Short mmCIF file of C-alpha atoms in Angstrom, two decimals:
data_model
loop_
_atom_site.label_atom_id
_atom_site.label_comp_id
_atom_site.label_asym_id
_atom_site.label_seq_id
_atom_site.Cartn_x
_atom_site.Cartn_y
_atom_site.Cartn_z
CA MET A 1 -29.89 -12.49 -17.63
CA PRO A 2 -28.23 -9.35 -16.29
CA VAL A 3 -24.52 -8.46 -16.35
CA ASP A 4 -22.62 -8.33 -13.07
CA LEU A 5 -21.05 -4.92 -12.92
CA GLU A 6 -18.21 -4.06 -10.59
CA ILE A 7 -16.63 -0.64 -10.26
CA VAL A 8 -13.40 -0.66 -8.30
CA SER A 9 -11.07 2.17 -7.38
CA PRO A 10 -7.57 1.55 -5.99
CA GLU A 11 -8.85 2.39 -2.53
CA LYS A 12 -12.02 0.31 -2.46
CA LEU A 13 -14.77 -1.62 -4.20
CA LEU A 14 -17.29 1.08 -5.08
CA LEU A 15 -20.17 -0.78 -6.59
CA SER A 16 -21.08 -4.35 -7.32
CA ARG A 17 -24.50 -5.23 -8.65
CA PRO A 18 -26.27 -6.77 -11.64
CA VAL A 19 -27.48 -4.38 -14.35
CA ASP A 20 -29.34 -4.92 -17.62
CA MET A 21 -26.97 -2.76 -19.63
CA VAL A 22 -24.01 -0.53 -18.91
CA VAL A 23 -22.53 2.18 -21.11
CA ILE A 24 -18.84 2.81 -20.52
CA PRO A 25 -16.68 5.59 -21.95
CA ALA A 26 -14.03 3.58 -23.81
CA ALA A 27 -11.02 5.37 -25.27
CA GLU A 28 -12.38 5.01 -28.79
CA GLY A 29 -16.00 5.84 -28.14
CA GLU A 30 -18.80 4.86 -25.82
CA LEU A 31 -19.43 1.18 -25.46
CA GLY A 32 -22.83 -0.23 -24.54
CA VAL A 33 -22.42 -3.61 -22.89
CA LEU A 34 -25.28 -6.10 -22.80
CA PRO A 35 -25.12 -9.62 -21.37
CA ARG A 36 -23.10 -12.14 -23.42
CA HIS A 37 -20.77 -9.50 -24.80
CA SER A 38 -17.59 -10.97 -26.29
CA PRO A 39 -14.51 -10.72 -24.02
CA MET A 40 -12.70 -7.40 -24.27
CA ILE A 41 -10.18 -5.35 -22.36
CA VAL A 42 -10.56 -1.65 -23.01
CA LEU A 43 -8.92 1.57 -21.95
CA LEU A 44 -11.26 4.23 -20.59
CA ARG A 45 -11.21 7.96 -21.10
CA GLY A 46 -12.82 10.48 -18.79
CA GLY A 47 -16.58 10.21 -19.02
CA THR A 48 -19.77 8.92 -17.49
CA ILE A 49 -20.67 5.31 -16.82
CA ARG A 50 -24.42 4.81 -17.15
CA LEU A 51 -26.15 1.85 -15.52
CA TYR A 52 -29.43 0.71 -17.05
CA ASP A 53 -32.18 -1.25 -15.34
CA GLY A 54 -34.48 -2.09 -18.23
CA ALA A 55 -34.55 1.03 -20.38
CA GLN A 56 -34.10 3.39 -17.42
CA VAL A 57 -30.81 4.95 -16.41
CA ALA A 58 -30.51 3.80 -12.81
CA GLU A 59 -27.21 5.41 -11.87
CA GLN A 60 -24.50 7.54 -13.39
CA LEU A 61 -20.91 7.72 -12.28
CA PHE A 62 -18.15 9.93 -13.55
CA VAL A 63 -14.77 8.20 -14.07
CA SER A 64 -11.60 10.11 -14.81
CA GLY A 65 -9.99 7.21 -16.62
CA GLY A 66 -9.02 3.58 -16.10
CA PHE A 67 -9.61 0.16 -17.62
CA ALA A 68 -12.48 -2.23 -18.09
CA GLU A 69 -12.57 -5.96 -18.52
CA ILE A 70 -15.63 -7.35 -20.25
CA THR A 71 -16.59 -11.01 -20.26
CA PRO A 72 -19.93 -12.57 -21.28
CA ALA A 73 -21.23 -12.51 -17.70
CA ARG A 74 -19.40 -9.65 -16.09
CA VAL A 75 -18.00 -6.15 -16.49
CA THR A 76 -15.18 -5.01 -14.24
CA VAL A 77 -14.27 -1.34 -14.31
CA LEU A 78 -10.95 -0.40 -12.76
CA ALA A 79 -11.46 3.32 -12.35
CA ASP A 80 -8.70 5.75 -11.40
CA GLU A 81 -11.45 7.63 -9.61
CA ALA A 82 -15.25 7.29 -9.72
CA ILE A 83 -17.77 9.82 -8.39
CA PRO A 84 -21.58 9.70 -8.60
CA VAL A 85 -22.56 12.32 -11.17
CA ALA A 86 -24.73 14.16 -8.65
CA SER A 87 -21.68 14.99 -6.52
CA VAL A 88 -19.24 15.90 -9.30
CA SER A 89 -17.94 19.39 -8.62
CA ARG A 90 -17.72 21.78 -11.53
CA ALA A 91 -15.13 23.92 -9.74
CA GLU A 92 -12.87 20.89 -9.29
CA GLY A 93 -13.24 20.10 -13.01
CA GLU A 94 -12.27 23.61 -13.96
CA LYS A 95 -9.29 23.51 -11.64
CA ARG A 96 -8.11 20.33 -13.30
CA LEU A 97 -8.73 21.77 -16.73
CA ALA A 98 -6.56 24.77 -15.94
CA ALA A 99 -3.80 22.53 -14.55
CA ALA A 100 -3.94 20.24 -17.58
CA GLN A 101 -3.93 23.22 -19.94
CA ALA A 102 -0.85 24.60 -18.21
CA ASP A 103 0.89 21.22 -18.52
CA TYR A 104 -0.05 21.03 -22.16
CA ASP A 105 1.28 24.50 -22.89
CA SER A 106 4.53 23.93 -21.07
CA ALA A 107 5.10 20.43 -22.49
CA ASP A 108 7.77 19.98 -25.11
CA LYS A 109 5.85 19.63 -28.37
CA MET A 110 8.28 16.96 -29.58
CA ASP A 111 7.70 14.80 -26.50
CA ILE A 112 4.76 12.78 -27.76
CA ALA A 113 4.24 10.87 -24.50
CA ALA A 114 3.97 14.09 -22.47
CA ILE A 115 1.63 15.69 -25.02
CA ASP A 116 -0.56 12.58 -25.03
CA ALA A 117 -0.69 12.50 -21.24
CA ALA A 118 -1.63 16.19 -21.08
CA MET A 119 -4.29 15.72 -23.75
CA ASP A 120 -5.78 12.80 -21.85
CA ARG A 121 -6.00 14.99 -18.78
CA LEU A 122 -7.56 17.84 -20.74
CA GLN A 123 -10.18 15.48 -22.10
CA SER A 124 -10.85 14.01 -18.65
CA ALA A 125 -11.24 17.47 -17.11
CA ARG A 126 -13.66 18.57 -19.87
CA ALA A 127 -15.69 15.40 -19.36
CA MET A 128 -15.83 16.19 -15.65
CA ILE A 129 -17.20 19.67 -16.30
CA GLU A 130 -19.76 18.23 -18.72
CA ALA A 131 -20.81 15.66 -16.15
CA ALA A 132 -21.20 18.42 -13.57
CA GLN A 133 -23.37 20.42 -15.95
CA ALA A 134 -25.54 17.43 -16.81
CA ALA A 135 -26.26 16.73 -13.15
CA MET B 1 19.64 -3.96 50.38
CA PRO B 2 17.91 -0.91 48.89
CA SER B 3 16.05 1.28 51.33
CA LEU B 4 12.27 1.28 51.60
CA LYS B 5 12.10 4.69 50.00
CA THR B 6 14.07 3.78 46.88
CA LEU B 7 11.95 0.65 46.48
CA ARG B 8 8.77 2.71 46.72
CA MET B 9 10.10 5.08 44.08
CA ARG B 10 11.06 2.29 41.71
CA ILE B 11 7.64 0.69 42.03
CA ALA B 12 5.99 4.01 41.21
CA SER B 13 8.19 4.54 38.15
CA VAL B 14 7.58 1.04 36.78
CA LYS B 15 3.87 1.54 37.32
CA SER B 16 3.83 4.70 35.24
CA THR B 17 5.83 2.96 32.50
CA GLN B 18 3.25 0.22 32.53
CA LYS B 19 0.47 2.76 32.13
CA ILE B 20 2.17 4.22 29.07
CA THR B 21 2.84 0.86 27.41
CA SER B 22 -0.69 -0.36 27.98
CA ALA B 23 -2.10 2.87 26.53
CA MET B 24 0.19 2.51 23.51
CA LYS B 25 -1.00 -1.04 23.08
CA MET B 26 -4.59 0.11 23.01
CA VAL B 27 -3.84 2.87 20.50
CA ALA B 28 -1.92 0.45 18.28
CA ALA B 29 -4.83 -2.01 18.40
CA SER B 30 -7.32 0.56 17.17
CA LYS B 31 -4.96 1.82 14.46
CA LEU B 32 -4.32 -1.78 13.45
CA ARG B 33 -8.01 -2.31 12.88
CA ARG B 34 -8.19 0.76 10.67
CA ALA B 35 -5.09 -0.26 8.70
CA GLN B 36 -6.48 -3.74 8.19
CA THR B 37 -9.78 -2.40 6.87
CA GLN B 38 -7.91 -0.17 4.45
CA ALA B 39 -5.75 -3.07 3.28
CA GLU B 40 -8.80 -5.25 2.75
CA ALA B 41 -10.60 -2.51 0.80
CA ALA B 42 -7.66 -2.24 -1.58
CA ARG B 43 -7.58 -5.94 -2.34
CA PRO B 44 -10.34 -6.15 -5.03
CA TYR B 45 -8.61 -3.66 -7.32
CA ALA B 46 -5.27 -5.45 -7.02
CA GLU B 47 -6.85 -8.82 -7.75
CA ARG B 48 -8.67 -7.62 -10.85
CA MET B 49 -5.65 -5.72 -12.04
CA GLU B 50 -3.61 -8.89 -11.77
CA ARG B 51 -6.19 -10.79 -13.80
CA MET B 52 -6.09 -8.26 -16.62
CA LEU B 53 -2.34 -8.05 -16.51
CA ALA B 54 -2.01 -11.82 -16.76
CA ALA B 55 -4.13 -11.85 -19.92
CA LEU B 56 -2.23 -8.95 -21.47
CA ALA B 57 1.24 -10.03 -20.45
CA ALA B 58 0.75 -13.51 -21.87
CA ASN B 59 0.05 -11.85 -25.21
CA VAL B 60 3.04 -9.56 -25.48
CA ALA B 61 5.68 -11.26 -23.32
CA GLY B 62 7.56 -12.73 -26.29
CA SER B 63 7.42 -9.72 -28.56
CA PRO B 64 10.53 -7.55 -28.99
CA THR B 65 8.53 -4.36 -28.52
CA ALA B 66 7.22 -5.43 -25.10
CA PRO B 67 7.26 -2.46 -22.69
CA LYS B 68 10.34 -2.02 -20.54
CA LEU B 69 8.33 -1.89 -17.32
CA LEU B 70 7.22 -5.45 -18.04
CA VAL B 71 10.37 -7.13 -19.33
CA GLY B 72 13.06 -4.76 -18.05
CA ASN B 73 15.85 -3.48 -20.26
CA GLY B 74 17.56 -6.85 -20.59
CA LYS B 75 20.43 -5.92 -18.27
CA ASP B 76 21.10 -7.02 -14.73
CA LYS B 77 23.79 -4.63 -13.57
CA VAL B 78 22.26 -1.94 -11.40
CA HIS B 79 19.73 -2.98 -8.77
CA LEU B 80 17.31 -0.62 -7.11
CA LEU B 81 16.05 -1.79 -3.73
CA VAL B 82 12.95 -0.23 -2.23
CA PRO B 83 12.75 -1.18 1.46
CA VAL B 84 9.46 -0.20 3.11
CA THR B 85 9.54 0.35 6.88
CA GLY B 86 7.70 2.30 9.54
CA ASP B 87 8.52 5.85 10.49
CA ARG B 88 8.59 5.14 14.18
CA GLY B 89 10.08 2.57 16.50
CA LEU B 90 8.83 0.79 19.61
CA ALA B 91 7.60 -2.06 17.49
CA GLY B 92 10.01 -4.85 18.36
CA ALA B 93 12.06 -6.19 15.48
CA PHE B 94 9.60 -4.96 12.85
CA ASN B 95 11.77 -2.31 11.20
CA SER B 96 15.10 -3.99 11.66
CA SER B 97 13.92 -7.22 10.07
CA VAL B 98 13.31 -5.37 6.80
CA GLY B 99 16.58 -3.50 7.26
CA ARG B 100 18.43 -6.77 7.81
CA LEU B 101 16.93 -8.37 4.72
CA ALA B 102 17.71 -5.29 2.62
CA ARG B 103 21.28 -5.25 3.90
CA ALA B 104 21.78 -8.96 3.23
CA THR B 105 20.39 -8.57 -0.29
CA ALA B 106 22.54 -5.53 -0.97
CA ARG B 107 25.67 -7.32 0.29
CA ARG B 108 24.91 -10.35 -1.85
CA LEU B 109 24.38 -8.22 -4.97
CA GLU B 110 27.55 -6.26 -4.32
CA SER B 111 29.57 -9.45 -3.91
CA GLU B 112 28.26 -10.49 -7.34
CA GLY B 113 29.76 -7.29 -8.70
CA LYS B 114 26.50 -5.41 -9.12
CA THR B 115 25.71 -1.84 -8.21
CA VAL B 116 23.08 -1.31 -5.54
CA LYS B 117 20.92 1.78 -5.23
CA ILE B 118 18.38 2.25 -2.47
CA LEU B 119 15.16 4.23 -2.48
CA SER B 120 14.02 3.93 1.09
CA VAL B 121 10.42 4.38 2.13
CA GLY B 122 9.99 5.04 5.85
CA ARG B 123 12.34 6.78 8.22
CA LYS B 124 13.54 3.77 10.20
CA GLY B 125 14.72 1.89 7.12
CA ARG B 126 16.68 4.89 5.95
CA ASP B 127 18.34 5.30 9.34
CA TYR B 128 19.18 1.61 9.45
CA LEU B 129 20.72 1.44 5.99
CA ARG B 130 22.48 4.78 6.18
CA ARG B 131 25.16 3.24 8.37
CA ASP B 132 26.32 0.73 5.76
CA PHE B 133 25.15 2.06 2.41
CA ALA B 134 25.16 5.82 2.78
CA SER B 135 26.43 6.27 -0.77
CA GLY B 136 23.85 3.91 -2.26
CA ILE B 137 20.79 5.76 -0.98
CA VAL B 138 19.43 7.70 -3.92
CA GLY B 139 16.32 8.96 -2.24
CA ASP B 140 13.96 8.50 0.64
CA VAL B 141 10.31 9.01 1.35
CA THR B 142 8.77 9.31 4.79
CA PHE B 143 5.22 9.67 5.97
CA ALA B 144 6.25 10.81 9.46
CA GLY B 145 3.56 12.91 11.06
CA ARG B 146 0.91 11.78 8.58
CA LYS B 147 -2.32 10.28 9.84
CA SER B 148 -3.01 7.93 6.97
CA ILE B 149 -1.58 6.96 3.61
CA GLY B 150 -3.56 7.15 0.41
CA PHE B 151 -3.18 5.78 -3.07
CA ALA B 152 -1.77 9.13 -4.18
CA ASP B 153 1.32 8.55 -2.00
CA ALA B 154 1.98 5.19 -3.65
CA HIS B 155 1.36 6.76 -7.04
CA ALA B 156 3.99 9.41 -6.39
CA ILE B 157 6.58 6.77 -5.48
CA ALA B 158 5.68 4.76 -8.59
CA GLU B 159 6.11 7.83 -10.79
CA ARG B 160 9.51 8.39 -9.32
CA ILE B 161 10.54 4.80 -10.09
CA VAL B 162 9.21 5.04 -13.65
CA ALA B 163 11.12 8.28 -14.20
CA MET B 164 14.29 6.68 -12.85
CA GLN B 165 13.87 3.77 -15.19
CA GLU B 166 13.33 6.00 -18.18
CA ALA B 167 16.51 7.82 -17.28
CA GLY B 168 18.28 4.44 -17.23
CA GLU B 169 19.29 4.72 -13.59
CA PHE B 170 18.68 1.06 -12.80
CA ASP B 171 18.02 -2.28 -14.48
CA VAL B 172 16.17 -4.30 -11.85
CA CYS B 173 13.86 -3.04 -9.13
CA THR B 174 12.95 -5.00 -6.00
CA LEU B 175 10.52 -4.09 -3.25
CA ILE B 176 11.31 -5.26 0.28
CA TYR B 177 8.56 -5.07 2.87
CA ASN B 178 6.97 -6.85 5.81
CA ARG B 179 4.18 -9.07 4.60
CA PHE B 180 1.30 -9.06 7.07
CA ALA B 181 0.81 -12.75 7.91
CA SER B 182 -1.00 -12.13 11.19
CA VAL B 183 -1.06 -9.69 14.05
CA ILE B 184 1.89 -11.40 15.70
CA SER B 185 3.77 -12.43 12.58
CA GLN B 186 5.15 -10.23 9.81
CA ILE B 187 7.38 -11.82 7.24
CA PRO B 188 10.03 -9.72 5.49
CA THR B 189 9.50 -10.37 1.78
CA GLU B 190 11.18 -9.42 -1.49
CA THR B 191 8.99 -8.73 -4.51
CA ARG B 192 10.39 -8.08 -7.95
CA LEU B 193 8.78 -5.04 -9.56
CA ILE B 194 10.83 -4.60 -12.73
CA PRO B 195 11.04 -6.78 -14.73
CA LEU B 196 7.68 -8.01 -13.59
CA PRO B 197 7.25 -11.73 -13.03
CA VAL B 198 4.31 -12.53 -15.31
CA PRO B 199 1.34 -13.61 -13.22
CA GLU B 200 -0.24 -16.92 -14.17
CA GLN B 201 -3.51 -16.63 -16.00
CA LYS B 202 -6.04 -18.19 -13.68
CA HIS B 203 -8.81 -20.43 -14.75
CA ASP B 204 -12.05 -18.51 -15.03
CA GLU B 205 -15.24 -20.53 -15.25
CA THR B 206 -17.18 -17.81 -17.08
CA VAL B 207 -14.85 -17.46 -20.05
CA GLY B 208 -13.07 -20.79 -20.29
CA ALA B 209 -9.52 -21.77 -19.50
CA LYS B 210 -7.72 -19.02 -21.40
CA ALA B 211 -9.87 -16.09 -22.35
CA ILE B 212 -9.29 -14.63 -25.76
CA TYR B 213 -9.87 -10.94 -25.35
CA GLU B 214 -10.30 -8.24 -27.88
CA TYR B 215 -8.29 -5.14 -27.03
CA GLU B 216 -9.25 -1.57 -27.59
CA PRO B 217 -7.24 0.46 -28.63
CA ASP B 218 -4.53 -2.27 -28.64
CA GLU B 219 -2.46 -4.35 -26.21
CA GLU B 220 0.49 -2.04 -26.11
CA THR B 221 -1.43 1.17 -25.51
CA ILE B 222 -3.33 -0.49 -22.69
CA LEU B 223 -0.17 -1.96 -21.20
CA ALA B 224 1.55 1.41 -21.35
CA ARG B 225 -1.15 2.69 -19.00
CA LEU B 226 -1.69 -0.48 -17.01
CA LEU B 227 1.94 -1.12 -16.03
CA PRO B 228 2.61 2.15 -14.18
CA GLN B 229 -0.75 1.72 -12.46
CA ASN B 230 0.18 -1.82 -11.49
CA LEU B 231 3.48 -0.57 -10.08
CA ALA B 232 1.59 1.97 -7.98
CA ILE B 233 -0.80 -0.74 -6.78
CA GLN B 234 2.05 -3.04 -5.76
CA ILE B 235 3.62 -0.20 -3.79
CA TYR B 236 0.26 0.77 -2.30
CA ARG B 237 -0.25 -2.80 -1.13
CA ALA B 238 3.22 -2.86 0.40
CA LEU B 239 2.56 0.44 2.18
CA LEU B 240 -0.72 -0.82 3.60
CA GLU B 241 0.71 -4.16 4.69
CA ASN B 242 3.60 -2.27 6.22
CA ALA B 243 1.20 -0.03 8.14
CA ALA B 244 -0.92 -2.95 9.36
CA GLY B 245 2.18 -4.97 10.23
CA PHE B 246 3.71 -2.05 12.05
CA TYR B 247 0.72 -1.62 14.34
CA GLY B 248 0.51 -5.38 14.82
CA ALA B 249 4.16 -5.51 15.83
CA GLN B 250 3.77 -2.48 18.06
CA MET B 251 0.76 -4.01 19.74
CA THR B 252 2.67 -7.23 20.45
CA ALA B 253 5.73 -5.34 21.66
CA MET B 254 3.68 -3.15 23.97
CA ASP B 255 1.74 -6.14 25.27
CA ASN B 256 5.03 -7.79 26.19
CA ALA B 257 6.30 -4.60 27.79
CA THR B 258 3.13 -4.28 29.86
CA ARG B 259 3.46 -7.86 31.04
CA ASN B 260 7.12 -7.44 31.88
CA ALA B 261 6.33 -4.31 33.86
CA GLY B 262 3.67 -6.27 35.74
CA ASP B 263 6.20 -8.99 36.64
CA MET B 264 8.67 -6.39 37.78
CA ILE B 265 6.11 -4.64 39.97
CA LYS B 266 5.27 -7.96 41.59
CA ARG B 267 8.91 -8.70 42.33
CA LEU B 268 9.61 -5.22 43.64
CA SER B 269 6.52 -5.25 45.88
CA GLN B 270 7.62 -8.56 47.34
CA ASN B 271 11.06 -7.14 48.10
CA TYR B 272 9.47 -4.05 49.56
CA ASN B 273 7.16 -6.04 51.86
CA ARG B 274 9.98 -8.31 52.94
CA ALA B 275 12.17 -5.33 53.82
CA ARG B 276 9.34 -3.68 55.70
CA GLN B 277 8.65 -6.85 57.70
CA ALA B 278 12.36 -7.23 58.48
CA ASN B 279 12.41 -3.67 59.81
CA ILE B 280 9.43 -4.29 62.05
CA THR B 281 10.90 -7.54 63.36
CA LYS B 282 14.17 -5.81 64.07
CA GLU B 283 12.43 -3.03 66.00
CA LEU B 284 10.41 -5.54 68.02
CA ILE B 285 13.55 -7.45 68.94
CA GLU B 286 15.14 -4.24 70.09
CA ILE B 287 12.14 -3.31 72.24
CA ILE B 288 11.80 -6.76 73.79
CA SER B 289 15.49 -7.17 74.57
CA GLY B 290 15.47 -3.64 76.03
CA ALA B 291 12.53 -4.56 78.30
CA GLU B 292 14.20 -7.79 79.41
CA ALA B 293 17.36 -5.97 80.39
CA VAL B 294 15.47 -3.74 82.82
#
């Protein structure tokens, strides 16, 4: 019994198909989801979603952040942005890293929300560069 | 009785108007199709977002630490209206129906002693409301000259609203836009953005009536990210419906204009032919009576 995986971006439905297992980059560590997983709603950090057919990685997509809803039969990923790993651009990742670094440096160190936001972006940009290297 | 020449000129001018309106109708129809596709593509995200939000909101709605974007700041004094209109005209009553609704709402709120601020999206709405509420307009956004709108545009507007709320510039935020009911019918609608009306948790056959979710990291951290995103999605949907509705309205308006021009050409040609015939008859009478007199 496979899991129905859906990856949706604000602009369109990117992918909808059954997979045997999916690994998603949750905010507190990677999460491997098999069928009949208990219901969860998780926050995502920047990272790679890996789709498994059997024991093989069938597809990899980079997401820059978002949310996922997990139910026993289905996984819905609401991605801010999702790109197949093969077409992730390293240059774009580095551009974002530089922008995030600049935001982090200029942010008021007492403003925890701003620091957190900048750190999330730093992490997401680093994950993007990693994804580009892995491809 | 206008002369034959002026009639001929009027027919020619109406004909060229008709050419323009029928071309505009065709352009609007193709843009409408594109806007509709875009609006449909955005629907899955909004639906799933709503489902998650319903589950989360039901959990934290009663708690005193619930995020402000969800429950508001408890006051009801300053209202921010966000009317969404097109940037261009020639679309029948499309823009003014949103303007009218916004004006009526603003008047009603003011008569209840509340302060009204307006963040207008679209040039026509701003122009419409500037006449009556010039002092209330705190900002405006236009997409004039842009080919298409993306999620980033909606996101920028949402960020602006979130920043305004954090600065305490308003208590309640309402979106006013034309809901796309069909190509010929757009319904001006008000949607409350802040505080957010909690969506009903729908029955889901795969997890039972009310799913009990585990949250990671925790409800509030997720909500803190989900709510601004939801705001952006609501605005994005309004922008797309506005775009689709605009082209629908323009198509209908231009179709009517083309038909009216056709009617006018028919009437003018009839007048022209009648006048021409009268001239010929008159000339014949003159010739015949001249011949008889000889």
